[in-house]
Short mmCIF file of C-alpha atoms and ligand atoms in Angstrom, two decimals:
data_model
loop_
_atom_site.label_atom_id
_atom_site.label_comp_id
_atom_site.label_asym_id
_atom_site.label_seq_id
_atom_site.Cartn_x
_atom_site.Cartn_y
_atom_site.Cartn_z
CA MET L 1 0.00 0.00 0.00
CA THR L 2 1.38 3.40 -0.91
CA GLN L 3 1.61 6.01 1.78
CA ASN L 4 -0.38 9.22 1.50
CA LYS L 5 1.96 12.18 1.22
CA PRO L 6 0.69 15.47 2.63
CA ALA L 7 -0.08 18.07 -0.03
CA SER L 8 1.94 20.65 1.91
CA ARG L 9 5.10 18.84 0.81
CA TYR L 10 4.31 19.72 -2.79
CA LEU L 11 3.36 23.25 -1.84
CA PHE L 12 6.87 23.89 -0.52
CA LEU L 13 8.36 22.36 -3.63
CA PHE L 14 6.10 24.55 -5.76
CA LEU L 15 7.07 27.72 -3.85
CA PHE L 16 10.74 26.80 -4.15
CA ILE L 17 10.50 26.32 -7.91
CA LEU L 18 8.56 29.60 -8.20
CA SER L 19 11.43 31.44 -6.54
CA CYS L 20 13.77 30.23 -9.29
CA ILE L 21 11.78 31.65 -12.20
CA GLU L 22 13.77 33.99 -14.39
CA ASN L 23 12.52 36.86 -16.55
CA ALA L 24 9.40 37.16 -14.41
CA PRO L 25 7.51 40.31 -15.37
CA MET L 26 7.37 41.48 -11.77
CA ASP L 27 10.87 40.48 -10.66
CA SER L 28 11.80 43.09 -8.06
CA LEU L 29 15.48 42.11 -8.25
CA ASP L 30 15.70 42.97 -11.95
CA ALA L 31 16.17 46.74 -11.73
CA GLN L 32 15.64 48.65 -14.97
CA GLY L 33 16.10 52.15 -13.58
CA PRO L 34 18.08 54.10 -10.97
CA TYR L 35 15.43 54.01 -8.22
CA ALA L 36 14.94 50.26 -8.31
CA ARG L 37 18.72 49.83 -8.52
CA GLU L 38 19.24 51.94 -5.41
CA ILE L 39 16.94 49.56 -3.53
CA ASN L 40 18.79 46.52 -4.91
CA ASP L 41 22.15 48.01 -3.98
CA LEU L 42 20.89 48.31 -0.43
CA PHE L 43 19.27 44.87 -0.42
CA TRP L 44 22.16 42.71 -1.64
CA PRO L 45 24.95 43.70 0.82
CA ILE L 46 22.51 43.17 3.71
CA MET L 47 21.45 39.86 2.21
CA TYR L 48 25.06 38.69 1.79
CA ALA L 49 25.90 39.72 5.35
CA GLY L 50 22.85 37.71 6.39
CA TYR L 51 24.14 34.66 4.49
CA VAL L 52 27.49 34.90 6.33
CA ILE L 53 25.86 35.22 9.76
CA PHE L 54 23.47 32.38 8.92
CA GLY L 55 26.47 30.25 7.88
CA ILE L 56 28.40 30.94 11.07
CA VAL L 57 25.39 30.15 13.28
CA LEU L 58 24.70 26.97 11.33
CA VAL L 59 28.30 25.73 11.59
CA LEU L 60 28.39 26.40 15.36
CA LEU L 61 25.07 24.64 15.78
CA ILE L 62 26.20 21.55 13.87
CA LEU L 63 29.54 21.51 15.73
CA GLY L 64 27.66 21.69 19.00
CA LEU L 65 25.47 18.75 17.97
CA PHE L 66 28.45 16.52 17.21
CA VAL L 67 30.83 17.62 19.97
CA PHE L 68 28.27 17.26 22.73
CA ASP L 69 26.26 14.28 21.54
CA ASP L 70 25.34 11.28 23.74
CA LYS L 71 28.29 9.15 22.66
CA THR L 72 31.04 11.58 23.67
CA GLU L 73 29.39 12.18 27.02
CA LYS L 74 31.07 15.57 27.16
CA GLU L 75 29.28 18.14 29.24
CA PRO L 76 29.42 21.75 27.99
CA LYS L 77 30.90 24.25 30.41
CA ASN L 78 28.31 26.21 32.34
CA ILE L 79 28.64 29.83 31.20
CA GLU L 80 25.58 31.36 32.84
CA GLY L 81 26.18 34.92 33.99
CA SER L 82 29.28 35.49 31.84
CA ASN L 83 29.65 39.26 31.48
CA VAL L 84 31.96 38.98 28.49
CA LEU L 85 29.46 36.90 26.51
CA GLU L 86 26.52 39.12 27.51
CA VAL L 87 28.37 42.18 26.23
CA ILE L 88 29.42 40.46 22.98
CA TRP L 89 25.95 39.27 22.04
CA THR L 90 24.42 42.63 22.88
CA VAL L 91 26.99 44.83 21.17
CA ILE L 92 27.37 42.82 17.94
CA PRO L 93 23.63 42.86 17.06
CA ILE L 94 23.46 46.58 17.90
CA LEU L 95 26.37 47.26 15.54
CA ILE L 96 24.70 45.15 12.84
CA ILE L 97 21.40 47.00 13.22
CA ILE L 98 23.12 50.39 13.11
CA SER L 99 25.06 49.42 9.99
CA ILE L 100 21.79 48.41 8.33
CA ALA L 101 19.85 51.44 9.58
CA ILE L 102 22.22 54.17 8.34
CA PRO L 103 22.18 53.23 4.62
CA THR L 104 18.49 52.29 4.83
CA VAL L 105 17.48 55.74 6.11
CA LYS L 106 19.72 57.38 3.51
CA VAL L 107 18.19 55.42 0.61
CA THR L 108 14.66 56.02 1.92
CA MET L 109 15.34 59.78 2.06
CA ASP L 110 16.96 59.75 -1.40
CA LEU L 111 13.97 58.00 -2.94
CA LEU L 112 11.62 60.65 -1.54
CA LYS L 113 13.40 63.55 -3.25
CA THR L 114 11.68 64.74 -6.41
CA PRO L 115 14.23 65.52 -9.14
CA GLU L 116 13.95 69.06 -10.53
CA ASN L 117 13.50 68.07 -14.16
CA ALA L 118 10.82 65.47 -13.40
CA ILE L 119 7.59 65.29 -15.37
CA GLU L 120 4.61 65.05 -13.06
CA ILE L 121 1.86 62.55 -13.84
CA GLU L 122 -1.08 61.91 -11.53
CA VAL L 123 -2.01 58.40 -10.44
CA ILE L 124 -5.53 57.96 -9.11
CA GLY L 125 -6.40 54.61 -7.61
CA GLN L 126 -9.92 53.31 -7.32
CA GLN L 127 -11.55 49.92 -7.03
CA TRP L 128 -10.08 48.31 -9.16
CA TRP L 129 -8.05 50.24 -11.65
CA PHE L 130 -5.45 52.97 -11.96
CA ASP L 131 -6.07 56.21 -13.78
CA PHE L 132 -3.01 58.04 -15.11
CA TYR L 133 -3.81 61.69 -15.61
CA TYR L 134 -1.57 64.03 -17.60
CA ALA L 135 -2.67 67.40 -16.23
CA ASP L 136 -0.87 69.60 -18.81
CA GLN L 137 -2.55 67.84 -21.72
CA GLN L 138 -5.72 67.02 -19.75
CA ILE L 139 -5.67 63.44 -20.85
CA SER L 140 -6.49 60.33 -18.91
CA SER L 141 -4.88 57.00 -19.73
CA PRO L 142 -6.52 54.26 -17.68
CA ASN L 143 -4.18 51.43 -16.65
CA LEU L 144 -1.50 52.37 -19.17
CA LEU L 145 1.19 54.78 -18.05
CA VAL L 146 3.20 55.95 -21.04
CA ILE L 147 6.53 57.62 -20.24
CA PRO L 148 9.63 58.66 -22.18
CA ILE L 149 12.89 56.76 -21.73
CA ASN L 150 15.61 58.12 -19.40
CA GLN L 151 13.30 60.72 -17.97
CA ASP L 152 12.52 61.23 -14.28
CA ILE L 153 8.82 60.90 -13.67
CA SER L 154 7.25 62.10 -10.46
CA LEU L 155 3.98 60.30 -9.79
CA LYS L 156 1.56 62.33 -7.71
CA MET L 157 -0.74 59.73 -6.24
CA ASN L 158 -4.11 59.72 -4.57
CA SER L 159 -7.07 57.40 -4.10
CA LYS L 160 -10.79 57.86 -4.65
CA ASP L 161 -11.90 55.20 -2.20
CA VAL L 162 -9.76 52.88 -0.08
CA ILE L 163 -6.00 52.59 0.32
CA HIS L 164 -4.23 51.15 -2.71
CA SER L 165 -0.54 50.85 -3.48
CA PHE L 166 1.24 51.43 -6.78
CA TRP L 167 4.10 49.09 -7.55
CA VAL L 168 6.27 48.72 -10.63
CA PRO L 169 8.93 46.35 -9.22
CA LYS L 170 11.45 46.94 -12.01
CA LEU L 171 11.33 50.73 -11.61
CA ASN L 172 10.89 51.39 -7.88
CA GLY L 173 9.44 50.09 -4.64
CA LYS L 174 5.79 50.38 -3.77
CA ARG L 175 3.99 53.36 -2.32
CA TYR L 176 0.52 53.80 -0.85
CA LEU L 177 -2.29 55.68 -2.55
CA VAL L 178 -4.28 57.23 0.27
CA PRO L 179 -7.63 59.04 -0.03
CA ASN L 180 -7.25 62.82 0.43
CA VAL L 181 -3.49 62.62 0.81
CA ASP L 182 -0.98 63.12 -2.00
CA THR L 183 1.91 60.68 -1.97
CA TYR L 184 4.80 60.75 -4.43
CA LEU L 185 6.83 58.09 -6.18
CA ASN L 186 9.66 58.57 -8.68
CA ILE L 187 10.25 56.26 -11.58
CA LYS L 188 12.73 56.31 -14.43
CA ALA L 189 13.37 53.62 -17.02
CA GLU L 190 16.62 53.08 -18.89
CA LYS L 191 15.20 50.65 -21.42
CA LYS L 192 12.20 50.87 -23.72
CA GLY L 193 9.54 48.28 -23.12
CA LEU L 194 6.50 47.30 -21.14
CA TYR L 195 6.73 47.06 -17.36
CA TRP L 196 4.05 45.47 -15.22
CA ALA L 197 2.55 47.26 -12.26
CA GLN L 198 0.22 45.89 -9.63
CA CYS L 199 -1.77 47.22 -6.72
CA GLY L 200 0.33 46.21 -3.73
CA GLU L 201 -2.26 46.57 -0.98
CA PHE L 202 -5.28 44.37 -0.45
CA CYS L 203 -8.15 46.68 -1.42
CA GLY L 204 -11.18 44.46 -1.85
CA LEU L 205 -12.55 41.62 -3.95
CA SER L 206 -10.73 42.34 -7.20
CA HIS L 207 -7.44 43.54 -5.74
CA ALA L 208 -5.59 40.87 -7.71
CA LYS L 209 -7.08 42.24 -10.93
CA MET L 210 -5.96 45.80 -10.22
CA ARG L 211 -3.04 45.80 -12.56
CA ALA L 212 -1.46 48.34 -14.85
CA ARG L 213 1.41 48.64 -17.29
CA VAL L 214 4.11 51.19 -17.85
CA LEU L 215 5.06 51.65 -21.49
CA VAL L 216 8.47 53.23 -21.96
CA VAL L 217 8.97 54.83 -25.37
CA SER L 218 11.37 57.22 -27.09
CA ASN L 219 10.94 60.95 -26.53
CA LYS L 220 9.58 61.38 -30.03
CA ASP L 221 7.03 58.58 -29.65
CA TYR L 222 5.99 60.01 -26.31
CA LYS L 223 5.18 63.37 -27.86
CA THR L 224 3.27 61.70 -30.70
CA TRP L 225 1.33 59.61 -28.20
CA LEU L 226 0.37 62.68 -26.16
CA ILE L 227 -0.95 64.43 -29.27
CA ASP L 228 -2.89 61.32 -30.37
CA GLN L 229 -4.47 61.02 -26.95
CA THR L 230 -5.75 64.62 -26.98
CA LEU L 231 -7.74 63.99 -30.17
CA PRO L 232 -11.47 63.64 -29.50
CA TYR L 233 -13.62 60.90 -30.96
CA GLU L 234 -15.37 61.77 -34.17
CA ALA L 235 -18.76 60.12 -34.06
CA THR L 236 -20.01 58.48 -37.20
CA GLN L 237 -23.21 59.93 -38.63
CA ILE L 238 -23.81 57.07 -41.04
CA GLN L 239 -27.04 55.58 -39.77
CA ASP L 240 -27.72 51.85 -39.89
CA SER L 241 -24.00 51.05 -39.62
CA PRO L 242 -22.86 48.74 -36.80
CA ILE L 243 -20.75 51.54 -35.29
CA TYR L 244 -23.63 54.00 -35.35
CA ASP L 245 -25.85 51.42 -33.66
CA GLY L 246 -23.11 50.83 -31.10
CA GLN L 247 -22.95 54.57 -30.39
CA GLN L 248 -26.70 54.52 -29.74
CA VAL L 249 -26.40 51.58 -27.36
CA PHE L 250 -23.61 53.41 -25.52
CA LEU L 251 -25.76 56.53 -25.16
CA ASN L 252 -28.92 54.70 -24.09
CA ALA L 253 -27.89 51.61 -22.11
CA GLY L 254 -26.43 53.43 -19.11
CA CYS L 255 -22.73 53.51 -20.11
CA THR L 256 -22.68 57.32 -20.09
CA GLN L 257 -23.37 57.42 -16.36
CA CYS L 258 -19.80 56.46 -15.62
CA HIS L 259 -17.81 56.70 -18.83
CA GLU L 260 -16.75 59.66 -20.93
CA ILE L 261 -15.66 59.73 -24.53
CA GLN L 262 -14.13 63.09 -25.40
CA GLY L 263 -16.00 64.75 -28.23
CA PHE L 264 -18.95 62.40 -27.82
CA ASN L 265 -20.49 62.49 -24.35
CA GLU L 266 -20.07 63.87 -20.89
CA SER L 267 -20.76 61.54 -18.01
CA ASP L 268 -24.03 62.18 -16.22
CA VAL L 269 -22.65 61.78 -12.72
CA ALA L 270 -19.20 61.96 -11.18
CA LEU L 271 -16.86 60.01 -13.40
CA LEU L 272 -16.51 56.53 -11.90
CA GLY L 273 -15.27 54.42 -14.77
CA PRO L 274 -12.31 54.82 -17.10
CA ASP L 275 -12.31 57.46 -19.85
CA LEU L 276 -12.93 55.49 -23.03
CA THR L 277 -11.86 58.02 -25.69
CA HIS L 278 -8.87 55.91 -26.76
CA PHE L 279 -10.05 52.62 -25.28
CA ALA L 280 -8.97 50.37 -28.17
CA SER L 281 -5.53 51.99 -28.43
CA ARG L 282 -4.58 50.02 -25.31
CA SER L 283 -3.92 46.31 -25.70
CA MET L 284 -5.65 45.37 -22.46
CA PHE L 285 -8.70 46.43 -20.49
CA ALA L 286 -10.54 45.81 -17.19
CA GLY L 287 -7.62 46.82 -14.98
CA SER L 288 -5.17 45.22 -17.44
CA SER L 289 -6.67 41.84 -16.64
CA LEU L 290 -7.99 41.05 -20.13
CA ASN L 291 -6.44 41.23 -23.59
CA MET L 292 -8.21 43.55 -26.00
CA THR L 293 -10.04 41.03 -28.17
CA ARG L 294 -13.62 41.01 -29.41
CA GLU L 295 -14.31 37.78 -27.49
CA ASN L 296 -12.98 39.13 -24.20
CA LEU L 297 -14.85 42.38 -24.65
CA LYS L 298 -18.06 40.48 -25.32
CA SER L 299 -17.76 38.33 -22.20
CA TRP L 300 -16.92 41.43 -20.20
CA LEU L 301 -19.95 43.38 -21.43
CA ILE L 302 -22.30 40.44 -20.84
CA ASP L 303 -21.46 40.27 -17.13
CA PRO L 304 -18.58 42.40 -15.77
CA PRO L 305 -18.84 41.28 -12.11
CA LEU L 306 -18.53 37.68 -13.23
CA ILE L 307 -15.07 38.46 -14.59
CA LYS L 308 -14.03 41.04 -12.03
CA PRO L 309 -15.83 40.24 -8.77
CA GLY L 310 -17.29 43.29 -7.08
CA SER L 311 -16.86 45.41 -10.20
CA TYR L 312 -18.81 48.68 -10.08
CA MET L 313 -19.68 48.14 -13.70
CA PRO L 314 -22.97 46.27 -13.41
CA ASN L 315 -24.48 43.63 -15.61
CA LEU L 316 -26.52 45.87 -17.90
CA LYS L 317 -28.55 42.95 -19.22
CA LEU L 318 -27.68 43.79 -22.81
CA THR L 319 -29.02 41.66 -25.63
CA GLU L 320 -26.60 39.68 -27.78
CA MET L 321 -27.22 42.18 -30.59
CA GLU L 322 -26.49 45.18 -28.34
CA VAL L 323 -23.28 43.60 -27.04
CA SER L 324 -22.08 42.97 -30.58
CA GLN L 325 -22.88 46.55 -31.66
CA LEU L 326 -21.18 47.94 -28.58
CA VAL L 327 -18.07 45.90 -29.32
CA ASP L 328 -18.02 47.24 -32.90
CA PHE L 329 -18.17 50.77 -31.53
CA LEU L 330 -15.65 50.35 -28.69
CA MET L 331 -13.12 48.79 -31.04
CA GLU L 332 -13.26 52.02 -33.07
CA LEU L 333 -12.01 54.09 -30.13
CA LYS L 334 -8.37 54.10 -31.15
CU1 CUA K 1 -6.03 48.40 -5.14
CU2 CUA K 1 -5.29 46.36 -4.19
#
């Protein structure tokens, strides 16, 4: 008869293998900018010192086990009340803690300084997505932060509801987004590409699906992108076309209560959902949890809370026809 092995054994194995994964999109040890590197440069020396101390303790422990085991019948010397030892094991840890504290405080202070030439972009957290607002251009880019390469960016962050945390592991550590309080985080990327971000604070049912991406582009592409994003939507006037029908569904089904499309509608109440003017120009939606495909968009529109539990976007009970028309329209929002 085979023995039953506890599942926890495999859990540890699984966690161990996970820790070995390379090129993980959220690898916090793979710094791609000066702020993340500063954290790594603090982390590794402390880690190595920890390895050495761990090694010394382990060797002493094993030596102790063999020297004073049952067979040798050696009794260790009684050292209770030794002043010398008391002083050594009090002073050494204090020195270690001080030598960790000084660089840690310095790095923490450094990371809080906003560089003079930094571009400021606002980050507004809400359940469960990030809005990136470019105040100078008055554009909103939900869940996709586009920044130029080798440029200091100062993120001015706030929350509309509960406490969230913005975290792009390859560009910096995480920082809270707190309602009614502005917090700041610097990022700077030295390589073009797409960097994953994630809400780092449990903030409700769909916390895990509160993701975002940082797209790092050349200076020229950044300027082009900004101009593209300021362009309003030009509504089609051709009646009886799928896009026209989709526009009508958008205006009449309740979407306009929470969503704005520049040049097309103003939201009826306080803006709750993402600005959709350039919706289809992003390759993901729903807090960067779904790829921008017709199929995904359809399943999303049929029942949003089914895909993102707790979602404020309700099931609007749209017919199959309405969903299809809405998809045709939304896919036009480039
Ligand atoms: Cu927002 Cu977790």
